[in-house]
């Protein structure tokens, strides 16, 4: 056993994968069978009927999910030997099925009639299809079965690309039909659970697909950058935002970066780029609109601080701030201070949902971060949506996924300070619902 496998985090990951493998072979452990009742189903054998799949889904939905942490994924992927790639595949073969079943079960039982909306039903069918694809896939035992599973996971990534917009459209369909308030607490809690789970599944899949590639990028362990540089990510996000501002407004404020400029730590670049892009976009737009008649704009200021536990990034602007009465709404989905009509999203066609264009046809706020050229290198593991009031709540989910957070403090009439906290230690387990 190599030195890395002796680290507790990597050992836990490998142990969990081996437990799955042993249980699939028919473990005699009564306690394990109680924890994982799905092992008594005829799953993972490649020949399940539709009836057997229908029987399996609610059982998988009752099985506990297995949380992981950034440090675990990083340490386990440091030396991706064939054995480790196989253990990762065996773990994901079952874990992804459990997570998909949890979400499919929730989609089928959503309150207020949301589960009956056409777009939500389409998403439900996607999750059922992906669940079925995993169960019909044989448990990885050799290169061929591992490769087949990786192909299936790649298909799942692409199949689910439009899920965020589809669910958003489903909420608007409900509002149009039943006049339900989109700020309803049950709906907001569901969206938090659903999108957080989606972030986790895409992270696990993207990490596995990356570590199995023989031509790894320098300083990367899968999709985790061992030397993530906040200053560089912020510069890229600022370039992307200012490019959009010039295209939409014809001008843009400077973005000034100070603090711990040489800081490096293991993190997923895209999980930092996404919230930075959103926060800078909000600050730049507010600054331009608040000073539209001025000869020049005040800078948007970004300060980086590296503590023992957290990396904290503060974004400050003089864009006039947010009304105190509006502050409780900024974390709700489909809330936006920009003039973007919900009608635009409700009537997006299926073909347009797959379009990753960053056209500003619908305004400065309606931008696909993952597809925009300046940020194209951050696409892996990201959600293909920004705008329509999803930027802030999704950014907070990305921050919280591995133990960070995002908070805003506003002074109406002056500006806003945003604080993005990122867990530097990487030891926080993902929160699973």
GROMACS .gro file of C-alpha atoms in nm:
model
  433
    1UNK     CA    1   0.000   0.000   0.000
    2UNK     CA    2   0.151   0.334  -0.103
    3UNK     CA    3   0.202   0.627   0.128
    4UNK     CA    4  -0.107   0.815   0.008
    5UNK     CA    5  -0.333   0.519   0.083
    6UNK     CA    6  -0.219   0.544   0.445
    7UNK     CA    7  -0.384   0.884   0.482
    8UNK     CA    8  -0.716   0.857   0.672
    9UNK     CA    9  -0.922   1.036   0.406
   10UNK     CA   10  -0.801   0.819   0.118
   11UNK     CA   11  -0.838   0.508   0.334
   12UNK     CA   12  -1.202   0.596   0.412
   13UNK     CA   13  -1.279   0.642   0.042
   14UNK     CA   14  -1.116   0.309  -0.050
   15UNK     CA   15  -1.286   0.131   0.242
   16UNK     CA   16  -1.627   0.256   0.130
   17UNK     CA   17  -1.563   0.137  -0.225
   18UNK     CA   18  -1.451  -0.204  -0.099
   19UNK     CA   19  -1.760  -0.231   0.120
   20UNK     CA   20  -1.977  -0.174  -0.183
   21UNK     CA   21  -1.786  -0.439  -0.375
   22UNK     CA   22  -1.810  -0.692  -0.092
   23UNK     CA   23  -2.180  -0.625  -0.041
   24UNK     CA   24  -2.245  -0.675  -0.412
   25UNK     CA   25  -2.078  -1.017  -0.388
   26UNK     CA   26  -2.318  -1.113  -0.110
   27UNK     CA   27  -2.180  -1.008   0.224
   28UNK     CA   28  -2.308  -1.196   0.528
   29UNK     CA   29  -2.300  -0.882   0.739
   30UNK     CA   30  -2.651  -0.833   0.878
   31UNK     CA   31  -2.573  -0.476   0.983
   32UNK     CA   32  -2.456  -0.390   0.631
   33UNK     CA   33  -2.771  -0.537   0.480
   34UNK     CA   34  -2.980  -0.325   0.716
   35UNK     CA   35  -2.789  -0.015   0.612
   36UNK     CA   36  -2.795  -0.103   0.243
   37UNK     CA   37  -3.121  -0.292   0.175
   38UNK     CA   38  -3.072  -0.238  -0.199
   39UNK     CA   39  -2.814  -0.517  -0.198
   40UNK     CA   40  -3.099  -0.769  -0.176
   41UNK     CA   41  -3.237  -0.654  -0.512
   42UNK     CA   42  -3.129  -0.807  -0.844
   43UNK     CA   43  -2.951  -0.484  -0.936
   44UNK     CA   44  -2.624  -0.425  -1.115
   45UNK     CA   45  -2.660  -0.736  -1.327
   46UNK     CA   46  -2.731  -0.585  -1.668
   47UNK     CA   47  -3.064  -0.755  -1.732
   48UNK     CA   48  -3.330  -0.579  -1.527
   49UNK     CA   49  -3.683  -0.547  -1.660
   50UNK     CA   50  -3.887  -0.227  -1.637
   51UNK     CA   51  -4.092  -0.379  -1.355
   52UNK     CA   52  -3.779  -0.465  -1.158
   53UNK     CA   53  -3.647  -0.114  -1.210
   54UNK     CA   54  -3.975   0.033  -1.084
   55UNK     CA   55  -3.944  -0.190  -0.776
   56UNK     CA   56  -3.581  -0.095  -0.720
   57UNK     CA   57  -3.613   0.285  -0.731
   58UNK     CA   58  -3.802   0.341  -0.401
   59UNK     CA   59  -3.568   0.100  -0.222
   60UNK     CA   60  -3.262   0.287  -0.346
   61UNK     CA   61  -3.432   0.613  -0.251
   62UNK     CA   62  -3.449   0.491   0.111
   63UNK     CA   63  -3.081   0.393   0.118
   64UNK     CA   64  -2.842   0.640   0.286
   65UNK     CA   65  -2.613   0.849   0.069
   66UNK     CA   66  -2.240   0.856   0.138
   67UNK     CA   67  -2.093   1.207   0.179
   68UNK     CA   68  -1.737   1.282   0.079
   69UNK     CA   69  -1.504   1.580   0.112
   70UNK     CA   70  -1.269   1.769  -0.115
   71UNK     CA   71  -0.970   1.638   0.079
   72UNK     CA   72  -1.088   1.279   0.040
   73UNK     CA   73  -1.128   1.318  -0.336
   74UNK     CA   74  -0.794   1.496  -0.362
   75UNK     CA   75  -0.593   1.243  -0.162
   76UNK     CA   76  -0.756   0.942  -0.323
   77UNK     CA   77  -0.686   1.079  -0.671
   78UNK     CA   78  -0.323   1.181  -0.613
   79UNK     CA   79  -0.191   0.858  -0.765
   80UNK     CA   80  -0.468   0.721  -0.990
   81UNK     CA   81  -0.350   0.362  -1.027
   82UNK     CA   82  -0.575   0.117  -1.215
   83UNK     CA   83  -0.680  -0.027  -0.878
   84UNK     CA   84  -0.791   0.315  -0.752
   85UNK     CA   85  -0.979   0.393  -1.072
   86UNK     CA   86  -1.161   0.060  -1.030
   87UNK     CA   87  -1.244   0.134  -0.664
   88UNK     CA   88  -1.375   0.476  -0.765
   89UNK     CA   89  -1.590   0.320  -1.037
   90UNK     CA   90  -1.730   0.059  -0.798
   91UNK     CA   91  -1.815   0.327  -0.544
   92UNK     CA   92  -1.984   0.553  -0.800
   93UNK     CA   93  -2.170   0.265  -0.963
   94UNK     CA   94  -2.381   0.232  -0.653
   95UNK     CA   95  -2.356   0.578  -0.496
   96UNK     CA   96  -2.481   0.758  -0.807
   97UNK     CA   97  -2.776   0.520  -0.833
   98UNK     CA   98  -2.867   0.598  -0.471
   99UNK     CA   99  -2.840   0.974  -0.526
  100UNK     CA  100  -3.038   0.965  -0.851
  101UNK     CA  101  -3.309   0.760  -0.680
  102UNK     CA  102  -3.335   1.012  -0.396
  103UNK     CA  103  -3.393   1.295  -0.641
  104UNK     CA  104  -3.625   1.097  -0.869
  105UNK     CA  105  -3.838   1.002  -0.569
  106UNK     CA  106  -3.856   1.366  -0.456
  107UNK     CA  107  -3.941   1.489  -0.807
  108UNK     CA  108  -4.235   1.248  -0.816
  109UNK     CA  109  -4.377   1.373  -0.485
  110UNK     CA  110  -4.326   1.750  -0.500
  111UNK     CA  111  -4.597   1.962  -0.334
  112UNK     CA  112  -4.840   2.216  -0.480
  113UNK     CA  113  -4.865   2.028  -0.810
  114UNK     CA  114  -4.507   2.110  -0.908
  115UNK     CA  115  -4.448   1.740  -0.981
  116UNK     CA  116  -4.714   1.759  -1.255
  117UNK     CA  117  -4.560   2.046  -1.450
  118UNK     CA  118  -4.436   1.940  -1.797
  119UNK     CA  119  -4.076   2.055  -1.746
  120UNK     CA  120  -4.049   1.887  -1.404
  121UNK     CA  121  -4.193   1.565  -1.545
  122UNK     CA  122  -3.930   1.579  -1.818
  123UNK     CA  123  -3.657   1.610  -1.554
  124UNK     CA  124  -3.812   1.322  -1.360
  125UNK     CA  125  -3.791   1.103  -1.671
  126UNK     CA  126  -3.425   1.204  -1.713
  127UNK     CA  127  -3.344   1.091  -1.360
  128UNK     CA  128  -3.531   0.765  -1.401
  129UNK     CA  129  -3.348   0.700  -1.729
  130UNK     CA  130  -3.010   0.766  -1.569
  131UNK     CA  131  -3.099   0.547  -1.270
  132UNK     CA  132  -3.200   0.266  -1.504
  133UNK     CA  133  -2.882   0.305  -1.708
  134UNK     CA  134  -2.669   0.256  -1.396
  135UNK     CA  135  -2.863  -0.045  -1.274
  136UNK     CA  136  -2.843  -0.211  -1.612
  137UNK     CA  137  -2.468  -0.152  -1.615
  138UNK     CA  138  -2.266  -0.441  -1.475
  139UNK     CA  139  -2.058  -0.377  -1.166
  140UNK     CA  140  -1.706  -0.279  -1.275
  141UNK     CA  141  -1.466  -0.572  -1.248
  142UNK     CA  142  -1.222  -0.510  -1.533
  143UNK     CA  143  -1.115  -0.247  -1.783
  144UNK     CA  144  -1.407  -0.314  -2.017
  145UNK     CA  145  -1.679  -0.283  -1.752
  146UNK     CA  146  -1.514   0.023  -1.597
  147UNK     CA  147  -1.491   0.185  -1.939
  148UNK     CA  148  -1.857   0.105  -2.009
  149UNK     CA  149  -1.959   0.263  -1.678
  150UNK     CA  150  -1.752   0.574  -1.754
  151UNK     CA  151  -1.930   0.603  -2.089
  152UNK     CA  152  -2.262   0.581  -1.906
  153UNK     CA  153  -2.157   0.852  -1.661
  154UNK     CA  154  -2.050   1.075  -1.950
  155UNK     CA  155  -2.393   1.024  -2.105
  156UNK     CA  156  -2.557   1.118  -1.774
  157UNK     CA  157  -2.352   1.440  -1.757
  158UNK     CA  158  -2.469   1.544  -2.102
  159UNK     CA  159  -2.828   1.426  -2.050
  160UNK     CA  160  -2.864   1.642  -1.740
  161UNK     CA  161  -2.702   1.958  -1.877
  162UNK     CA  162  -3.033   2.144  -1.907
  163UNK     CA  163  -3.183   2.031  -1.577
  164UNK     CA  164  -3.134   2.364  -1.396
  165UNK     CA  165  -3.325   2.561  -1.658
  166UNK     CA  166  -3.590   2.291  -1.693
  167UNK     CA  167  -3.666   2.290  -1.320
  168UNK     CA  168  -3.673   2.672  -1.321
  169UNK     CA  169  -3.914   2.660  -1.610
  170UNK     CA  170  -4.126   2.408  -1.419
  171UNK     CA  171  -4.157   2.650  -1.127
  172UNK     CA  172  -4.269   2.924  -1.365
  173UNK     CA  173  -4.517   2.684  -1.527
  174UNK     CA  174  -4.667   2.625  -1.183
  175UNK     CA  175  -4.685   2.999  -1.121
  176UNK     CA  176  -4.859   3.054  -1.454
  177UNK     CA  177  -5.113   2.775  -1.403
  178UNK     CA  178  -5.188   2.800  -1.031
  179UNK     CA  179  -5.052   3.147  -0.947
  180UNK     CA  180  -4.826   2.996  -0.681
  181UNK     CA  181  -4.569   3.235  -0.535
  182UNK     CA  182  -4.225   3.126  -0.654
  183UNK     CA  183  -4.088   3.243  -0.316
  184UNK     CA  184  -4.286   2.967  -0.144
  185UNK     CA  185  -4.061   2.818   0.127
  186UNK     CA  186  -4.130   2.457   0.025
  187UNK     CA  187  -4.031   2.533  -0.333
  188UNK     CA  188  -3.717   2.722  -0.228
  189UNK     CA  189  -3.607   2.438   0.004
  190UNK     CA  190  -3.665   2.184  -0.272
  191UNK     CA  191  -3.456   2.390  -0.516
  192UNK     CA  192  -3.172   2.412  -0.262
  193UNK     CA  193  -3.179   2.035  -0.206
  194UNK     CA  194  -3.212   1.950  -0.572
  195UNK     CA  195  -2.940   2.181  -0.703
  196UNK     CA  196  -2.701   2.094  -0.420
  197UNK     CA  197  -2.742   1.725  -0.502
  198UNK     CA  198  -2.683   1.801  -0.868
  199UNK     CA  199  -2.359   1.983  -0.786
  200UNK     CA  200  -2.243   1.679  -0.588
  201UNK     CA  201  -2.321   1.423  -0.855
  202UNK     CA  202  -2.156   1.626  -1.129
  203UNK     CA  203  -1.850   1.675  -0.908
  204UNK     CA  204  -1.815   1.300  -0.844
  205UNK     CA  205  -1.860   1.209  -1.209
  206UNK     CA  206  -1.626   1.480  -1.338
  207UNK     CA  207  -1.359   1.383  -1.083
  208UNK     CA  208  -1.373   1.014  -1.177
  209UNK     CA  209  -1.363   1.084  -1.551
  210UNK     CA  210  -1.065   1.315  -1.501
  211UNK     CA  211  -0.853   1.082  -1.283
  212UNK     CA  212  -0.891   0.794  -1.529
  213UNK     CA  213  -0.733   1.002  -1.806
  214UNK     CA  214  -0.366   0.919  -1.850
  215UNK     CA  215  -0.271   1.271  -1.963
  216UNK     CA  216  -0.338   1.462  -1.640
  217UNK     CA  217  -0.285   1.839  -1.637
  218UNK     CA  218   0.004   1.971  -1.432
  219UNK     CA  219  -0.094   2.053  -1.071
  220UNK     CA  220  -0.435   1.891  -1.115
  221UNK     CA  221  -0.573   1.590  -0.931
  222UNK     CA  222  -0.874   1.512  -1.143
  223UNK     CA  223  -1.056   1.844  -1.166
  224UNK     CA  224  -0.906   1.967  -0.837
  225UNK     CA  225  -0.629   2.223  -0.884
  226UNK     CA  226  -0.366   2.156  -0.617
  227UNK     CA  227  -0.245   2.515  -0.660
  228UNK     CA  228  -0.567   2.704  -0.715
  229UNK     CA  229  -0.476   3.074  -0.727
  230UNK     CA  230  -0.768   3.299  -0.627
  231UNK     CA  231  -0.604   3.604  -0.788
  232UNK     CA  232  -0.586   3.429  -1.128
  233UNK     CA  233  -0.945   3.304  -1.109
  234UNK     CA  234  -1.067   3.651  -1.009
  235UNK     CA  235  -0.873   3.809  -1.297
  236UNK     CA  236  -1.035   3.566  -1.542
  237UNK     CA  237  -1.381   3.633  -1.397
  238UNK     CA  238  -1.319   4.009  -1.409
  239UNK     CA  239  -1.208   3.987  -1.773
  240UNK     CA  240  -1.523   3.794  -1.863
  241UNK     CA  241  -1.751   4.038  -1.678
  242UNK     CA  242  -1.585   4.353  -1.814
  243UNK     CA  243  -1.604   4.210  -2.166
  244UNK     CA  244  -1.980   4.165  -2.122
  245UNK     CA  245  -2.013   4.514  -1.975
  246UNK     CA  246  -1.834   4.673  -2.270
  247UNK     CA  247  -2.060   4.484  -2.508
  248UNK     CA  248  -2.377   4.579  -2.324
  249UNK     CA  249  -2.298   4.925  -2.181
  250UNK     CA  250  -2.000   5.038  -2.385
  251UNK     CA  251  -1.788   5.085  -2.073
  252UNK     CA  252  -1.692   4.914  -1.746
  253UNK     CA  253  -1.528   4.997  -1.413
  254UNK     CA  254  -1.184   4.864  -1.326
  255UNK     CA  255  -1.157   4.565  -1.091
  256UNK     CA  256  -0.889   4.624  -0.826
  257UNK     CA  257  -0.746   4.316  -0.649
  258UNK     CA  258  -0.551   4.338  -0.322
  259UNK     CA  259  -0.452   4.114  -0.032
  260UNK     CA  260  -0.299   3.765  -0.041
  261UNK     CA  261  -0.214   3.766  -0.411
  262UNK     CA  262   0.028   3.472  -0.390
  263UNK     CA  263  -0.215   3.242  -0.209
  264UNK     CA  264  -0.242   2.883  -0.339
  265UNK     CA  265  -0.456   2.597  -0.206
  266UNK     CA  266  -0.633   2.284  -0.341
  267UNK     CA  267  -0.975   2.368  -0.486
  268UNK     CA  268  -1.192   2.329  -0.793
  269UNK     CA  269  -1.131   2.636  -1.010
  270UNK     CA  270  -1.484   2.641  -1.152
  271UNK     CA  271  -1.637   2.636  -0.802
  272UNK     CA  272  -1.453   2.962  -0.736
  273UNK     CA  273  -1.502   3.112  -1.081
  274UNK     CA  274  -1.880   3.074  -1.081
  275UNK     CA  275  -1.954   3.279  -0.766
  276UNK     CA  276  -1.681   3.531  -0.851
  277UNK     CA  277  -1.829   3.584  -1.197
  278UNK     CA  278  -2.177   3.632  -1.051
  279UNK     CA  279  -2.066   3.868  -0.775
  280UNK     CA  280  -1.849   4.077  -1.007
  281UNK     CA  281  -2.127   4.085  -1.265
  282UNK     CA  282  -2.369   4.223  -1.005
  283UNK     CA  283  -2.115   4.480  -0.884
  284UNK     CA  284  -2.014   4.596  -1.232
  285UNK     CA  285  -2.375   4.631  -1.346
  286UNK     CA  286  -2.475   4.820  -1.031
  287UNK     CA  287  -2.172   5.051  -1.058
  288UNK     CA  288  -2.231   5.136  -1.424
  289UNK     CA  289  -2.602   5.203  -1.371
  290UNK     CA  290  -2.549   5.406  -1.052
  291UNK     CA  291  -2.287   5.629  -1.218
  292UNK     CA  292  -2.417   5.639  -1.574
  293UNK     CA  293  -2.385   6.019  -1.595
  294UNK     CA  294  -2.042   6.039  -1.431
  295UNK     CA  295  -1.715   6.096  -1.617
  296UNK     CA  296  -1.563   5.784  -1.461
  297UNK     CA  297  -1.659   5.486  -1.246
  298UNK     CA  298  -1.533   5.399  -0.898
  299UNK     CA  299  -1.336   5.074  -0.898
  300UNK     CA  300  -1.490   4.746  -0.792
  301UNK     CA  301  -1.254   4.632  -0.515
  302UNK     CA  302  -1.166   4.271  -0.437
  303UNK     CA  303  -0.965   4.174  -0.127
  304UNK     CA  304  -0.824   3.823  -0.071
  305UNK     CA  305  -0.747   3.697   0.281
  306UNK     CA  306  -0.598   3.359   0.370
  307UNK     CA  307  -0.675   3.240   0.721
  308UNK     CA  308  -0.598   2.910   0.892
  309UNK     CA  309  -0.937   2.760   0.806
  310UNK     CA  310  -1.086   2.976   0.532
  311UNK     CA  311  -0.993   3.176   0.228
  312UNK     CA  312  -1.221   3.482   0.229
  313UNK     CA  313  -1.276   3.707  -0.070
  314UNK     CA  314  -1.447   4.042  -0.023
  315UNK     CA  315  -1.606   4.218  -0.321
  316UNK     CA  316  -1.694   4.584  -0.262
  317UNK     CA  317  -1.872   4.823  -0.495
  318UNK     CA  318  -2.024   5.170  -0.492
  319UNK     CA  319  -2.324   5.071  -0.698
  320UNK     CA  320  -2.593   5.220  -0.478
  321UNK     CA  321  -2.664   4.912  -0.267
  322UNK     CA  322  -2.981   4.708  -0.225
  323UNK     CA  323  -3.296   4.818  -0.044
  324UNK     CA  324  -3.318   4.662   0.302
  325UNK     CA  325  -3.670   4.542   0.223
  326UNK     CA  326  -3.531   4.346  -0.074
  327UNK     CA  327  -3.247   4.175   0.115
  328UNK     CA  328  -3.450   3.869   0.228
  329UNK     CA  329  -3.534   3.799  -0.138
  330UNK     CA  330  -3.183   3.802  -0.284
  331UNK     CA  331  -3.128   3.434  -0.197
  332UNK     CA  332  -3.452   3.318  -0.355
  333UNK     CA  333  -3.447   3.160  -0.698
  334UNK     CA  334  -3.598   3.360  -0.984
  335UNK     CA  335  -3.543   3.686  -0.796
  336UNK     CA  336  -3.339   3.943  -0.988
  337UNK     CA  337  -3.287   4.318  -0.969
  338UNK     CA  338  -3.233   4.324  -1.345
  339UNK     CA  339  -3.513   4.377  -1.592
  340UNK     CA  340  -3.545   4.017  -1.711
  341UNK     CA  341  -3.897   3.890  -1.763
  342UNK     CA  342  -3.988   3.542  -1.632
  343UNK     CA  343  -4.169   3.508  -1.964
  344UNK     CA  344  -3.827   3.479  -2.133
  345UNK     CA  345  -3.737   3.163  -1.943
  346UNK     CA  346  -4.085   3.011  -1.952
  347UNK     CA  347  -4.090   3.022  -2.332
  348UNK     CA  348  -3.735   2.902  -2.400
  349UNK     CA  349  -3.755   2.612  -2.646
  350UNK     CA  350  -3.594   2.274  -2.582
  351UNK     CA  351  -3.338   2.343  -2.855
  352UNK     CA  352  -3.251   2.678  -2.695
  353UNK     CA  353  -3.208   2.508  -2.359
  354UNK     CA  354  -2.917   2.320  -2.510
  355UNK     CA  355  -2.762   2.633  -2.656
  356UNK     CA  356  -2.460   2.749  -2.457
  357UNK     CA  357  -2.438   3.082  -2.635
  358UNK     CA  358  -2.347   3.382  -2.425
  359UNK     CA  359  -2.553   3.618  -2.636
  360UNK     CA  360  -2.670   3.930  -2.457
  361UNK     CA  361  -2.998   3.931  -2.646
  362UNK     CA  362  -3.193   3.918  -2.319
  363UNK     CA  363  -2.966   4.159  -2.134
  364UNK     CA  364  -2.648   4.177  -1.928
  365UNK     CA  365  -2.783   3.935  -1.666
  366UNK     CA  366  -2.883   3.657  -1.904
  367UNK     CA  367  -2.542   3.501  -1.957
  368UNK     CA  368  -2.428   3.140  -1.976
  369UNK     CA  369  -2.112   3.140  -1.766
  370UNK     CA  370  -2.010   2.791  -1.868
  371UNK     CA  371  -2.029   2.871  -2.235
  372UNK     CA  372  -1.884   3.221  -2.237
  373UNK     CA  373  -1.547   3.235  -2.408
  374UNK     CA  374  -1.345   3.411  -2.135
  375UNK     CA  375  -1.450   3.149  -1.881
  376UNK     CA  376  -1.461   2.847  -2.109
  377UNK     CA  377  -1.174   2.681  -1.922
  378UNK     CA  378  -1.391   2.662  -1.609
  379UNK     CA  379  -1.667   2.457  -1.768
  380UNK     CA  380  -1.592   2.116  -1.613
  381UNK     CA  381  -1.835   2.039  -1.332
  382UNK     CA  382  -2.036   2.359  -1.369
  383UNK     CA  383  -2.403   2.426  -1.428
  384UNK     CA  384  -2.485   2.580  -1.766
  385UNK     CA  385  -2.697   2.868  -1.635
  386UNK     CA  386  -2.660   3.216  -1.500
  387UNK     CA  387  -2.912   3.496  -1.489
  388UNK     CA  388  -3.289   3.486  -1.432
  389UNK     CA  389  -3.221   3.541  -1.061
  390UNK     CA  390  -3.028   3.216  -1.015
  391UNK     CA  391  -2.681   3.366  -0.979
  392UNK     CA  392  -2.672   3.441  -0.605
  393UNK     CA  393  -2.850   3.131  -0.469
  394UNK     CA  394  -2.648   2.901  -0.696
  395UNK     CA  395  -2.326   3.079  -0.601
  396UNK     CA  396  -2.405   3.023  -0.234
  397UNK     CA  397  -2.469   2.654  -0.300
  398UNK     CA  398  -2.131   2.622  -0.472
  399UNK     CA  399  -1.966   2.795  -0.176
  400UNK     CA  400  -2.146   2.579   0.080
  401UNK     CA  401  -2.095   2.251  -0.104
  402UNK     CA  402  -1.754   2.198   0.057
  403UNK     CA  403  -1.807   2.396   0.377
  404UNK     CA  404  -1.784   2.760   0.268
  405UNK     CA  405  -2.048   3.032   0.258
  406UNK     CA  406  -2.154   3.353   0.086
  407UNK     CA  407  -2.296   3.659   0.263
  408UNK     CA  408  -2.391   4.010   0.152
  409UNK     CA  409  -2.397   4.339   0.345
  410UNK     CA  410  -2.556   4.635   0.171
  411UNK     CA  411  -2.571   5.009   0.235
  412UNK     CA  412  -2.859   5.152   0.035
  413UNK     CA  413  -2.744   5.471  -0.130
  414UNK     CA  414  -2.380   5.366  -0.133
  415UNK     CA  415  -2.291   5.009  -0.227
  416UNK     CA  416  -2.263   4.641  -0.137
  417UNK     CA  417  -1.998   4.419   0.021
  418UNK     CA  418  -2.004   4.047  -0.058
  419UNK     CA  419  -1.803   3.796   0.146
  420UNK     CA  420  -1.718   3.465  -0.020
  421UNK     CA  421  -1.581   3.213   0.231
  422UNK     CA  422  -1.404   2.903   0.096
  423UNK     CA  423  -1.298   2.618   0.324
  424UNK     CA  424  -0.919   2.609   0.293
  425UNK     CA  425  -0.873   2.277   0.473
  426UNK     CA  426  -1.103   2.081   0.242
  427UNK     CA  427  -1.214   1.862   0.532
  428UNK     CA  428  -1.584   1.954   0.533
  429UNK     CA  429  -1.811   1.679   0.403
  430UNK     CA  430  -2.072   1.765   0.144
  431UNK     CA  431  -2.421   1.822   0.285
  432UNK     CA  432  -2.657   1.560   0.145
  433UNK     CA  433  -3.038   1.575   0.155
   0.00000   0.00000   0.00000
